[in-house]
Structure formats: structure tokens, C-alpha cells
Amino acid sequence: MNDLDLLTAITVFVLSVLVGVEVISKVPATLHTPLMSGSNSVHGIVVIGAMLIAAESHTWLGYTLAFAAMVFGAMNVVGGYVVTDRMLEMFRARPATEKKAEKKAEE
């Protein structure tokens, strides 16, 4: 990789971080959880990209960075599904026995 390629890669990375921070900061707090749980496919693409980088790497640094990217990407995917499951749990109907117990507690 020559210096111009490295400079281009760093420029794209810095600009993407700045744009990402700007976009996320404009999202209201009530929408953060649904948006993050809906972005699991993006994290899956990160895991696939890390696998491709690991396949092309020939140094220990490349393997280490690819492994870290795979671990963090997998954590994001699993965490997103856990958050989605918790959100959907709020909208499920409760069994009748719980409803009766709550009515008795209110009286």
C-alpha cells in the first residue's frame, strides 16, 4: 500500500466517523433502540468483511485486527437480537393469571 492509498483510506474513515456521529446525534432518544436493533444486517456485513480481511491477511497484526472485528461484530449482532427480543416482549399479551393478580393487587 503506498502513501496515497493510506491517506485516502484514512480520509474515508475520518469522514465516515464524522458523518455517522452527525447522523446519530440527530436521532431522538425514543428511536435509538428500534434503529439499533434493526441494524443487525449491517453488523453481519462487518463480520463477513472481517472474515475476508482475515483470509487476505499475511501478518499477525492483520489476523489480530480481523479477529477483533469479528468478535465485536458478532457481539453487536447478538446484542441487537437480544434488545429486539426484549422490545417485542413488551408488546406480547400477558397470561390471564397475571392480569387477575395485578387487579387484586390494585384493589
Short mmCIF file of C-alpha atoms in Angstrom, two decimals:
data_model
loop_
_atom_site.label_atom_id
_atom_site.label_comp_id
_atom_site.label_asym_id
_atom_site.label_seq_id
_atom_site.Cartn_x
_atom_site.Cartn_y
_atom_site.Cartn_z
CA MET A 1 0.00 0.00 0.00
CA ASN A 2 1.50 3.30 -0.98
CA ASP A 3 1.17 6.57 0.91
CA LEU A 4 -1.63 7.91 -1.30
CA ASP A 5 -3.77 4.78 -0.73
CA LEU A 6 -3.20 5.04 3.02
CA LEU A 7 -4.10 8.73 3.02
CA THR A 8 -7.27 8.01 1.02
CA ALA A 9 -8.28 5.21 3.40
CA ILE A 10 -7.70 7.40 6.47
CA THR A 11 -9.67 10.27 4.87
CA VAL A 12 -12.63 8.00 4.09
CA PHE A 13 -12.53 6.59 7.64
CA VAL A 14 -12.46 10.02 9.31
CA LEU A 15 -15.24 11.37 7.09
CA SER A 16 -17.42 8.31 7.74
CA VAL A 17 -16.94 8.70 11.50
CA LEU A 18 -17.90 12.39 11.33
CA VAL A 19 -20.96 11.73 9.18
CA GLY A 20 -22.01 8.83 11.42
CA VAL A 21 -21.77 10.92 14.58
CA GLU A 22 -23.73 13.73 12.94
CA VAL A 23 -26.50 11.40 11.74
CA ILE A 24 -26.82 9.53 15.05
CA SER A 25 -26.85 12.74 17.09
CA LYS A 26 -29.97 13.91 15.20
CA VAL A 27 -31.99 10.78 16.09
CA PRO A 28 -34.41 11.25 19.02
CA ALA A 29 -33.75 9.08 22.08
CA THR A 30 -37.03 7.19 21.63
CA LEU A 31 -35.86 5.86 18.26
CA HIS A 32 -32.37 4.70 19.22
CA THR A 33 -33.36 1.19 20.34
CA PRO A 34 -35.53 0.34 17.30
CA LEU A 35 -32.89 1.70 14.93
CA MET A 36 -30.06 -0.19 16.58
CA SER A 37 -31.97 -3.46 16.73
CA GLY A 38 -32.85 -3.03 13.07
CA SER A 39 -29.22 -2.62 12.03
CA ASN A 40 -28.24 -6.23 12.70
CA SER A 41 -27.73 -6.84 8.99
CA VAL A 42 -25.06 -4.13 8.91
CA HIS A 43 -23.17 -5.84 11.73
CA GLY A 44 -23.45 -9.13 9.85
CA ILE A 45 -21.76 -7.48 6.89
CA VAL A 46 -18.99 -6.29 9.24
CA VAL A 47 -18.41 -9.91 10.31
CA ILE A 48 -18.25 -11.07 6.68
CA GLY A 49 -15.83 -8.24 5.85
CA ALA A 50 -13.62 -9.22 8.77
CA MET A 51 -13.57 -12.80 7.51
CA LEU A 52 -12.50 -11.60 4.08
CA ILE A 53 -9.75 -9.48 5.63
CA ALA A 54 -8.57 -12.47 7.68
CA ALA A 55 -8.42 -14.59 4.52
CA GLU A 56 -6.28 -11.99 2.72
CA SER A 57 -4.03 -11.11 5.64
CA HIS A 58 -0.47 -12.40 5.90
CA THR A 59 0.67 -10.77 9.13
CA TRP A 60 -0.14 -11.32 12.80
CA LEU A 61 -1.44 -7.74 13.03
CA GLY A 62 -3.92 -8.38 10.22
CA TYR A 63 -5.11 -11.59 11.86
CA THR A 64 -5.48 -9.86 15.23
CA LEU A 65 -7.45 -6.92 13.81
CA ALA A 66 -9.68 -9.24 11.78
CA PHE A 67 -10.33 -11.40 14.85
CA ALA A 68 -11.20 -8.33 16.94
CA ALA A 69 -13.55 -7.09 14.20
CA MET A 70 -15.26 -10.49 14.05
CA VAL A 71 -15.68 -10.62 17.84
CA PHE A 72 -17.08 -7.08 18.10
CA GLY A 73 -19.32 -7.57 15.06
CA ALA A 74 -20.71 -10.83 16.47
CA MET A 75 -21.32 -9.14 19.83
CA ASN A 76 -23.29 -6.41 18.06
CA VAL A 77 -25.39 -8.93 16.14
CA VAL A 78 -26.24 -10.97 19.23
CA GLY A 79 -26.84 -7.85 21.34
CA GLY A 80 -29.16 -6.42 18.69
CA TYR A 81 -31.27 -9.55 18.67
CA VAL A 82 -31.42 -9.58 22.48
CA VAL A 83 -32.60 -5.95 22.52
CA THR A 84 -35.16 -6.69 19.80
CA ASP A 85 -36.47 -9.66 21.77
CA ARG A 86 -36.82 -7.53 24.91
CA MET A 87 -38.66 -4.83 22.96
CA LEU A 88 -41.07 -7.35 21.45
CA GLU A 89 -41.65 -8.87 24.90
CA MET A 90 -43.26 -5.60 25.96
CA PHE A 91 -45.95 -6.00 23.30
CA ARG A 92 -46.87 -9.63 24.00
CA ALA A 93 -50.15 -10.35 25.75
CA ARG A 94 -49.76 -11.44 29.36
CA PRO A 95 -51.45 -14.64 30.56
CA ALA A 96 -54.84 -14.22 32.26
CA THR A 97 -53.48 -15.31 35.66
CA GLU A 98 -51.05 -12.39 35.74
CA LYS A 99 -53.83 -9.94 34.84
CA LYS A 100 -56.02 -11.25 37.68
CA ALA A 101 -53.15 -10.99 40.16
CA GLU A 102 -52.49 -7.38 39.10
CA LYS A 103 -56.18 -6.46 39.51
CA LYS A 104 -56.24 -7.94 43.02
CA ALA A 105 -53.06 -6.05 43.93
CA GLU A 106 -54.59 -2.76 42.73
CA GLU A 107 -57.71 -3.26 44.87
#
